[in-house]
XYZ file of N, CA and C in Angstrom:
675
model
N -6.333 -32.724 105.111
C -7.370 -32.232 105.652
C -7.563 -32.612 107.179
N -8.043 -31.417 107.843
C -8.184 -31.520 109.099
C -9.545 -32.185 109.926
N -9.613 -32.597 110.830
C -10.490 -33.514 111.497
C -11.904 -32.269 111.300
N -11.643 -30.912 111.628
C -12.371 -30.037 111.928
C -13.266 -29.539 110.511
N -12.266 -29.883 109.515
C -12.873 -29.632 107.896
C -13.835 -30.793 107.542
N -13.229 -32.173 107.864
C -14.347 -33.292 107.580
C -15.252 -33.168 108.359
N -15.323 -32.772 109.593
C -16.654 -32.785 110.238
C -17.451 -31.736 109.939
N -17.207 -30.884 109.003
C -17.788 -29.868 109.012
C -17.908 -28.905 110.028
N -17.326 -28.868 110.799
C -17.380 -28.139 112.315
C -16.184 -27.133 112.415
N -16.410 -25.829 112.568
C -15.566 -25.067 112.542
C -15.536 -24.248 113.962
N -14.861 -23.226 114.267
C -14.418 -22.932 115.603
C -15.842 -22.448 116.437
N -16.670 -21.995 115.503
C -18.079 -21.172 116.255
C -18.692 -22.514 116.661
N -18.521 -23.872 116.175
C -19.070 -25.102 116.790
C -18.999 -24.998 118.143
N -17.840 -24.630 118.715
C -17.309 -24.779 120.351
C -18.525 -24.536 121.073
N -19.346 -23.393 120.469
C -20.337 -23.026 121.139
C -21.169 -24.056 121.931
N -21.691 -24.920 121.149
C -22.264 -26.218 121.345
C -21.896 -26.853 122.542
N -20.306 -26.831 122.878
C -19.914 -27.753 123.785
C -19.964 -27.150 125.225
N -20.545 -25.615 125.127
C -21.072 -25.115 126.215
C -22.364 -25.691 127.031
N -22.083 -26.329 128.398
C -23.021 -27.291 128.836
C -22.792 -28.423 129.177
N -22.042 -29.228 128.167
C -21.508 -30.558 128.220
C -20.835 -30.767 128.969
N -20.668 -31.915 129.909
C -20.236 -32.222 131.147
C -19.343 -33.479 130.901
N -18.266 -33.740 131.354
C -17.166 -34.577 131.324
C -17.200 -35.587 132.608
N -17.945 -36.836 132.651
C -18.086 -37.334 133.770
C -16.883 -37.733 134.573
N -16.699 -37.898 135.541
C -15.891 -38.747 136.316
C -15.619 -40.141 136.232
N -16.730 -40.743 136.589
C -16.915 -42.231 136.661
C -17.805 -42.328 135.987
N -17.959 -43.959 135.229
C -19.430 -44.216 134.617
C -20.160 -44.639 135.893
N -21.428 -44.650 135.545
C -22.605 -45.310 136.407
C -23.761 -45.526 135.350
N -24.812 -46.593 136.391
C -25.673 -47.071 135.500
C -26.364 -46.069 134.604
N -26.358 -44.854 134.759
C -27.137 -43.829 134.175
C -26.380 -43.223 133.303
N -25.347 -43.716 132.959
C -23.961 -43.079 132.173
C -25.030 -43.204 130.385
N -24.834 -42.242 129.718
C -25.572 -42.160 128.538
C -24.322 -42.592 127.707
N -24.434 -43.171 126.334
C -23.577 -43.808 125.494
C -22.085 -42.667 125.150
N -23.131 -41.085 125.137
C -21.509 -40.229 125.020
C -21.124 -40.153 125.978
N -21.576 -40.216 127.549
C -20.297 -40.275 128.318
C -19.853 -41.423 128.660
N -20.376 -42.474 128.374
C -19.245 -43.827 128.253
C -18.186 -43.850 127.046
N -18.502 -43.010 126.180
C -17.696 -43.097 125.057
C -16.488 -41.855 125.223
N -16.903 -40.773 125.973
C -15.891 -39.950 126.443
C -15.060 -40.645 127.583
N -15.409 -41.070 128.489
C -14.875 -41.543 129.356
C -13.673 -42.803 128.642
N -14.365 -43.710 128.041
C -13.354 -44.863 127.320
C -12.341 -43.961 126.510
N -12.460 -42.786 125.855
C -11.606 -42.342 125.166
C -10.525 -41.779 125.957
N -10.782 -41.070 127.324
C -9.727 -40.850 128.029
C -9.180 -41.902 128.666
N -9.670 -42.854 128.989
C -8.934 -43.958 129.419
C -8.540 -45.106 128.618
N -8.361 -44.522 127.298
C -7.736 -45.623 126.453
C -8.530 -46.805 126.404
N -9.975 -46.839 126.167
C -10.758 -47.903 126.751
C -10.789 -48.526 125.216
N -9.716 -49.076 124.807
C -10.091 -49.966 123.639
C -8.939 -51.128 123.572
N -8.986 -52.244 123.364
C -8.281 -53.509 123.484
C -7.671 -53.591 122.069
N -6.398 -53.907 122.274
C -5.613 -54.506 120.758
C -6.399 -55.417 119.939
N -6.707 -56.625 120.891
C -7.080 -57.737 120.259
C -8.469 -57.464 119.737
N -9.067 -56.450 120.079
C -10.530 -56.092 119.410
C -10.111 -55.326 118.304
N -9.483 -54.522 118.262
C -9.246 -53.583 117.132
C -8.455 -54.228 115.924
N -7.802 -55.574 116.639
C -7.051 -56.658 115.248
C -8.305 -57.263 114.541
N -9.689 -57.281 115.702
C -10.585 -58.263 115.161
C -11.248 -57.383 114.174
N -11.392 -55.884 114.291
C -12.063 -55.128 113.630
C -11.142 -55.164 112.265
N -10.026 -55.031 112.292
C -9.319 -54.956 110.837
C -9.284 -55.946 110.360
N -9.050 -57.130 110.952
C -9.319 -58.598 109.883
C -10.666 -58.481 109.326
N -11.967 -58.109 109.896
C -12.965 -57.799 109.373
C -13.094 -57.109 108.253
N -12.508 -56.075 108.226
C -12.577 -54.965 107.263
C -11.930 -55.480 105.960
N -10.660 -56.337 106.535
C -9.985 -56.924 105.244
C -10.631 -58.170 104.730
N -11.549 -59.003 105.711
C -12.067 -59.631 104.687
C -13.532 -59.492 103.808
N -13.745 -58.191 104.504
C -15.148 -57.506 103.634
C -14.266 -56.907 102.385
N -13.199 -57.054 102.515
C -12.585 -55.616 101.183
C -13.066 -54.386 101.255
N -12.944 -54.046 102.723
C -13.055 -52.721 103.007
C -14.419 -52.175 103.383
N -15.606 -52.773 102.578
C -16.820 -52.792 102.946
C -17.375 -52.483 104.267
N -18.176 -51.939 104.841
C -18.556 -51.805 106.137
C -19.252 -53.143 106.148
N -19.149 -53.357 107.833
C -19.822 -54.581 108.292
C -20.307 -54.098 109.707
N -21.352 -54.815 110.130
C -22.070 -54.881 111.473
C -21.185 -55.150 112.828
N -20.379 -53.847 113.175
C -19.749 -54.627 114.353
C -20.462 -55.221 115.535
N -19.740 -55.828 116.590
C -20.575 -56.098 117.487
C -20.535 -55.108 118.859
N -21.174 -55.004 119.841
C -20.942 -54.253 120.983
C -19.622 -53.828 121.307
N -18.843 -54.766 121.473
C -17.396 -54.564 122.163
C -16.522 -53.816 120.967
N -16.987 -53.981 119.718
C -16.346 -53.270 118.707
C -16.612 -52.259 118.533
N -17.789 -51.840 118.596
C -18.317 -50.600 118.481
C -17.739 -49.531 119.558
N -17.866 -49.972 120.696
C -17.459 -49.363 121.761
C -15.698 -48.821 121.720
N -15.039 -49.888 121.203
C -13.681 -49.612 121.202
C -13.647 -48.745 119.968
N -13.951 -48.963 118.678
C -14.104 -47.725 117.456
C -14.675 -46.346 117.921
N -15.711 -46.205 118.583
C -16.006 -45.180 119.315
C -14.921 -44.345 120.026
N -14.205 -45.127 121.276
C -13.416 -44.256 121.810
C -12.056 -44.370 121.414
N -11.591 -45.218 120.372
C -10.473 -44.859 119.494
C -10.472 -43.527 118.595
N -11.804 -43.440 117.775
C -11.971 -42.359 117.055
C -12.084 -41.198 117.726
N -12.646 -41.037 118.892
C -12.974 -39.529 119.743
C -11.543 -39.387 120.177
N -10.773 -40.285 120.817
C -9.328 -39.963 121.494
C -8.348 -39.427 120.612
N -8.583 -39.672 119.124
C -7.438 -39.168 118.227
C -8.204 -38.042 117.413
N -9.076 -37.784 117.532
C -9.561 -36.327 116.972
C -8.868 -35.141 117.416
N -8.715 -34.656 116.498
C -7.531 -33.381 116.492
C -8.189 -32.264 117.433
N -9.456 -32.202 117.691
C -9.906 -31.005 118.321
C -9.610 -31.317 119.780
N -9.317 -32.781 120.199
C -9.330 -32.955 121.671
C -8.154 -32.331 122.439
N -8.267 -31.364 123.275
C -7.425 -30.723 123.930
C -7.102 -29.360 123.140
N -7.922 -28.946 122.327
C -7.877 -27.554 121.689
C -8.556 -26.720 122.620
N -8.049 -25.856 123.070
C -8.850 -24.883 123.955
C -10.266 -24.331 123.288
N -10.102 -24.233 121.846
C -11.474 -23.806 121.487
C -12.752 -24.778 121.836
N -12.444 -25.914 122.024
C -13.494 -26.687 121.930
C -13.460 -27.523 123.631
N -13.141 -26.598 124.681
C -12.770 -27.251 125.979
C -13.357 -26.169 126.784
N -13.863 -26.694 127.740
C -14.720 -25.753 128.918
C -14.208 -26.351 130.144
N -14.481 -25.698 131.452
C -14.365 -26.273 132.638
C -14.716 -27.472 132.929
N -16.237 -27.609 132.184
C -17.006 -28.834 132.740
C -16.192 -29.961 131.524
N -15.557 -29.875 130.799
C -15.199 -30.606 129.628
C -13.572 -30.288 129.463
N -12.869 -30.483 130.111
C -11.411 -29.919 130.205
C -10.823 -30.150 128.967
N -11.056 -31.439 128.525
C -10.180 -31.670 127.073
C -11.038 -32.126 125.753
N -12.176 -31.426 126.023
C -13.119 -31.603 124.913
C -13.170 -33.182 124.494
N -13.367 -34.028 125.570
C -13.852 -35.698 125.131
C -15.504 -35.715 124.865
N -16.149 -34.697 126.004
C -17.704 -34.760 125.721
C -18.222 -34.344 124.439
N -17.719 -33.046 123.976
C -17.668 -32.614 122.843
C -17.374 -33.470 121.703
N -16.431 -33.986 121.312
C -16.250 -35.033 120.247
C -16.864 -36.301 120.782
N -17.098 -36.605 121.348
C -17.876 -37.993 121.975
C -19.408 -37.747 121.437
N -20.005 -36.797 121.627
C -21.319 -36.636 121.424
C -21.420 -36.655 120.066
N -20.425 -36.273 119.207
C -20.567 -36.420 117.640
C -20.413 -37.665 117.221
N -19.169 -38.508 117.703
C -19.006 -39.699 117.421
C -20.158 -40.479 117.491
N -20.750 -40.569 118.759
C -21.904 -41.499 119.110
C -23.132 -41.093 118.170
N -23.215 -40.364 117.575
C -24.291 -40.016 116.364
C -24.218 -40.941 115.279
N -22.628 -41.150 115.077
C -22.543 -41.772 113.812
C -22.855 -43.223 113.479
N -23.783 -43.738 112.501
C -24.036 -45.132 112.476
C -23.058 -45.796 112.088
N -23.008 -47.266 111.964
C -21.699 -48.362 111.892
C -21.331 -47.797 110.869
N -21.688 -47.536 109.613
C -21.198 -47.304 108.290
C -20.210 -46.127 108.560
N -20.839 -44.999 109.095
C -19.864 -44.145 109.068
C -18.900 -44.010 110.378
N -19.170 -44.622 111.138
C -18.107 -44.659 112.345
C -16.908 -45.430 111.461
N -17.140 -46.706 110.867
C -16.037 -47.387 110.291
C -15.074 -46.667 109.145
N -16.191 -45.607 108.576
C -15.420 -44.628 107.487
C -14.587 -43.928 108.375
N -14.938 -43.323 109.584
C -14.219 -42.184 110.114
C -12.979 -43.253 110.752
N -12.747 -44.504 111.206
C -11.889 -45.220 111.654
C -10.743 -45.187 110.216
N -11.143 -45.845 109.590
C -10.274 -45.954 108.533
C -9.540 -44.648 108.071
N -10.334 -43.836 107.743
C -9.801 -42.771 107.511
C -8.959 -42.003 108.307
N -9.300 -42.328 109.593
C -8.221 -41.791 110.755
C -7.070 -42.555 110.845
N -7.019 -43.788 110.510
C -5.890 -44.595 110.442
C -4.925 -43.872 109.379
N -5.474 -43.751 108.398
C -4.817 -43.328 107.242
C -4.043 -41.792 107.339
N -4.903 -41.002 107.955
C -4.526 -39.635 108.268
C -3.389 -39.646 109.268
N -3.581 -40.261 110.358
C -2.380 -40.152 111.503
C -1.250 -41.193 111.329
N -1.273 -41.944 110.129
C -0.072 -42.600 109.898
C 1.045 -41.603 109.664
N 0.756 -40.325 108.923
C 1.629 -39.333 108.590
C 1.422 -38.182 109.532
N 0.603 -38.374 110.560
C 0.122 -36.906 111.007
C -0.467 -37.383 112.633
N 0.534 -38.203 113.219
C -0.045 -38.530 114.768
C 0.326 -37.578 115.344
N 1.665 -36.602 115.127
C 2.004 -35.597 115.827
C 1.524 -34.098 115.172
N 1.098 -33.268 115.951
C 0.743 -32.027 115.335
C 1.214 -30.751 116.105
N 2.011 -29.814 115.554
C 2.287 -28.350 116.220
C 1.114 -27.741 116.290
N 0.861 -26.943 117.797
C -0.005 -26.175 117.997
C 0.453 -25.314 118.695
N -0.205 -23.817 118.386
C 0.085 -22.791 119.179
C -0.267 -22.794 120.619
N 0.559 -22.122 121.261
C 0.347 -22.372 122.765
C -1.123 -21.791 123.278
N -1.591 -20.928 122.489
C -2.724 -20.370 122.831
C -3.885 -21.731 122.825
N -3.600 -22.739 121.992
C -4.542 -23.837 121.772
C -4.528 -24.634 123.215
N -3.592 -24.397 124.031
C -3.477 -25.413 124.950
C -4.465 -24.930 126.216
N -5.468 -25.788 126.583
C -6.219 -25.432 127.808
C -5.613 -24.853 128.743
N -5.977 -23.610 129.657
C -5.054 -23.180 130.567
C -4.920 -23.733 131.672
N -5.502 -25.112 132.103
C -5.096 -25.522 133.251
C -3.694 -26.551 132.596
N -3.970 -27.281 131.673
C -2.578 -27.946 131.388
C -1.555 -26.679 130.616
N -1.701 -25.425 130.109
C -0.633 -24.627 130.108
C 0.097 -24.455 131.512
N -0.836 -24.204 132.491
C -0.211 -23.970 133.900
C 0.876 -25.320 134.446
N 0.237 -26.554 134.072
C 0.914 -27.685 134.161
C 2.464 -27.595 133.376
N 2.503 -27.602 132.490
C 3.346 -27.772 131.298
C 4.516 -26.430 131.942
N 3.791 -25.326 132.308
C 4.937 -24.354 132.800
C 5.672 -24.416 133.977
N 4.735 -25.222 134.983
C 5.498 -25.323 136.362
C 6.446 -26.503 135.931
N 6.191 -27.495 134.925
C 7.115 -28.574 134.269
C 8.581 -27.958 133.995
N 8.525 -26.877 133.012
C 9.617 -26.717 132.581
C 10.410 -25.605 133.843
N 9.332 -24.939 134.510
C 10.067 -24.166 135.511
C 10.958 -25.388 136.264
N 10.479 -26.452 136.593
C 11.193 -27.679 137.639
C 12.380 -27.771 136.743
N 12.302 -28.296 135.674
C 13.322 -28.476 134.630
C 14.497 -27.613 134.503
N 14.128 -26.307 134.487
C 15.170 -25.400 134.231
C 15.888 -25.352 135.914
N 15.042 -25.536 136.706
C 16.006 -25.444 138.245
C 16.656 -26.930 138.452
N 16.507 -28.090 137.830
C 17.272 -28.940 137.985
C 18.343 -28.987 137.283
N 18.397 -28.266 136.169
C 19.655 -28.464 135.063
C 20.232 -26.774 135.301
N 19.930 -26.164 136.572
C 20.439 -24.816 136.715
C 22.269 -24.873 136.508
N 22.886 -25.981 136.938
C 24.230 -25.720 136.992
C 24.805 -26.606 135.519
N 23.881 -26.844 134.824
C 24.413 -27.320 133.623
C 25.094 -26.388 132.544
N 26.013 -26.750 132.114
C 26.758 -25.944 131.071
C 26.196 -25.978 129.724
N 25.216 -26.842 129.583
C 24.180 -26.967 128.201
C 23.352 -25.678 128.280
N 22.856 -25.930 126.878
C 21.634 -24.652 126.697
C 20.253 -24.997 127.208
N 20.212 -26.007 128.106
C 18.896 -26.687 128.216
C 18.325 -25.723 129.316
N 18.876 -25.195 130.541
C 18.362 -24.486 131.377
C 17.763 -23.187 130.782
N 18.184 -22.589 129.840
C 18.103 -21.037 129.141
C 16.788 -21.776 128.290
N 16.657 -23.002 127.531
C 15.630 -23.469 126.865
C 14.598 -23.664 127.642
N 14.531 -24.151 128.878
C 13.394 -24.458 129.891
C 12.990 -23.415 130.292
N 13.490 -22.565 130.591
C 13.115 -20.964 130.942
C 12.431 -20.284 130.047
N 12.785 -20.151 128.552
C 12.222 -19.690 128.052
C 10.531 -20.404 127.404
N 10.913 -21.537 127.585
C 9.490 -22.370 127.702
C 8.318 -21.976 128.689
N 9.096 -22.211 129.925
C 8.387 -21.559 131.043
C 7.513 -20.391 130.855
N 8.556 -19.184 130.600
C 7.846 -17.879 130.124
C 7.172 -17.785 129.073
N 7.043 -18.712 127.701
C 6.235 -18.857 126.744
C 4.993 -19.229 127.254
N 4.596 -20.152 128.007
C 3.528 -20.788 128.589
C 2.850 -19.805 129.581
N 3.625 -19.116 130.172
C 3.073 -18.107 131.007
C 2.262 -16.615 130.316
N 2.815 -16.295 129.144
C 2.817 -15.375 128.440
C 1.955 -15.851 127.438
N 1.466 -16.849 127.451
C 0.556 -17.689 126.373
C 1.292 -17.078 124.995
N 2.234 -18.020 124.523
C 3.083 -17.658 123.104
C 4.038 -18.855 122.923
N 4.486 -19.167 121.766
C 5.090 -20.395 121.137
C 4.313 -21.140 120.749
N 5.100 -22.477 120.502
C 4.210 -23.518 119.764
C 4.653 -25.052 120.623
N 3.778 -25.991 120.386
C 4.049 -27.069 121.026
C 3.650 -28.139 120.191
N 3.955 -29.221 120.451
C 3.753 -30.389 119.777
C 2.498 -31.466 120.662
N 1.633 -31.628 120.233
C 0.410 -32.710 120.394
C 0.416 -34.218 119.894
N 0.557 -34.939 120.571
C 0.530 -36.303 120.544
C -1.202 -36.694 120.443
N -1.519 -37.490 119.387
C -2.947 -37.555 119.170
C -3.253 -38.999 119.756
N -2.368 -39.779 119.903
C -2.735 -41.238 120.355
C -2.490 -41.687 121.755
N -1.688 -40.550 122.334
C -1.604 -40.487 123.976
C -2.245 -39.399 124.516
N -2.935 -38.397 123.474
C -3.607 -37.431 124.180
C -3.122 -36.594 125.062
N -1.729 -36.428 124.883
C -1.075 -35.323 125.560
C -0.055 -34.561 124.774
N 0.379 -33.485 125.464
C 1.430 -32.626 124.846
C 2.915 -32.962 125.141
N 3.662 -33.084 123.974
C 5.158 -33.776 124.481
C 5.814 -32.935 125.267
N 5.970 -33.187 126.445
C 6.245 -32.201 127.664
C 7.788 -31.953 127.341
N 8.798 -32.061 126.507
C 9.854 -31.593 126.433
C 10.080 -30.716 125.167
N 8.744 -30.447 124.486
C 9.050 -29.410 123.459
C 8.290 -28.059 123.597
N 9.038 -26.998 123.172
C 8.474 -25.911 123.086
C 9.368 -25.121 122.035
N 8.487 -24.201 121.047
C 9.326 -23.492 120.249
C 8.720 -22.213 120.298
N 9.452 -21.031 119.744
C 9.334 -20.008 119.590
C 8.786 -19.599 118.690
N 8.585 -20.386 117.461
C 7.829 -20.302 116.093
C 7.374 -21.691 115.887
N 6.392 -21.669 114.800
C 5.889 -22.926 114.400
C 7.242 -23.470 113.292
N 7.956 -22.423 112.863
C 8.893 -23.293 112.039
C 9.969 -24.022 112.808
N 10.085 -23.218 113.672
C 11.136 -23.818 114.874
C 10.742 -25.300 115.520
N 9.505 -25.482 115.653
C 8.864 -26.309 115.951
C 8.782 -27.756 115.080
N 8.605 -27.323 113.875
C 8.136 -28.361 113.042
C 9.077 -29.351 112.859
N 10.371 -29.385 112.530
C 11.356 -30.711 112.273
C 11.314 -31.443 113.569
N 10.991 -31.035 114.711
C 10.757 -32.230 115.841
C 9.200 -33.156 115.692
N 8.332 -32.175 115.238
C 7.584 -32.806 114.587
C 7.434 -33.882 113.672
N 7.809 -33.035 112.606
C 8.101 -34.188 111.560
C 8.598 -35.621 112.108
N 9.785 -35.337 112.733
C 10.708 -36.608 112.837
C 10.100 -37.510 113.810
N 9.077 -36.994 114.918
C 8.222 -37.820 115.405
C 7.065 -38.465 114.461
N 6.798 -37.758 113.421
C 5.838 -38.465 112.408
C 6.284 -39.519 111.765
N 7.783 -39.313 111.319
C 8.361 -40.440 110.583
C 8.671 -41.389 111.253
N 8.861 -41.372 112.465
C 9.490 -42.663 113.247
C 8.085 -43.265 113.646
N 7.121 -42.482 113.979
C 5.650 -43.296 114.043
C 5.293 -44.054 112.597
N 5.394 -43.477 111.649
C 5.071 -43.994 110.235
C 6.013 -45.100 109.832
N 7.248 -45.140 110.119
C 8.576 -46.454 109.883
C 8.024 -47.671 110.628
N 7.614 -47.389 111.969
C 7.650 -48.151 113.231
C 6.304 -48.751 113.662
N 5.182 -48.148 113.273
C 4.004 -48.401 114.386
C 2.982 -48.183 112.840
N 2.917 -47.358 112.220
C 1.452 -46.941 111.489
C 1.154 -48.532 110.963
N 1.898 -49.103 110.382
C 1.754 -50.241 109.266
C 0.905 -51.277 110.108
N 1.076 -51.380 111.631
C 0.526 -52.441 112.225
C 0.222 -51.756 113.721
N -0.988 -50.941 113.970
C -0.906 -50.303 115.098
C -1.224 -51.282 116.302
N -1.870 -52.400 116.057
C -2.330 -53.486 117.078
C -1.460 -54.426 117.148
N -0.224 -54.441 116.802
C 0.496 -55.542 117.015
C 0.665 -56.192 118.618
């Protein structure tokens, strides 16, 4: 089940993103939504604080509790950053290029019980689905251009190679230019896997599955080590 289904938000909900602005820096006048968006963008959670949250949830037997201000801020940031709508072009605007402000507005409206439930559900979900296959037309335009340039540069660097890499990199650059093909999104680092592009979802899925299996084996059981 996707975040957009769980949150009862469909693509038409992206219309509400219009007018939302992602701030560049915090200020004394920053709202809770703006602070959460910035914290999500800049990985504003602390592993020690997240371990405290997990210990408290374990102590409570999974029942909700009242997080303190540090814990609440960390929860909001992580839940926002790992939302699958981040960097999906449907939810992005020129003023909110990766959709952090859009998602943060929803997350900051959650009460503590809802926020903790979202956190635990997100951990379960990303244990096996940290990485996602996305169509290139889901990539925001500015990021498509950045990825296209990167693949063109890689094709030039390996131009003299006898391997198939130069041709693959050229095909990827053309795919980003023509807005076709598929890529892999990393929900934890909120970025597209820079070396991956496939002509079809089926071509891209095996690498996405491999990355998810690696995450499940090595990281999912203890995110905050």
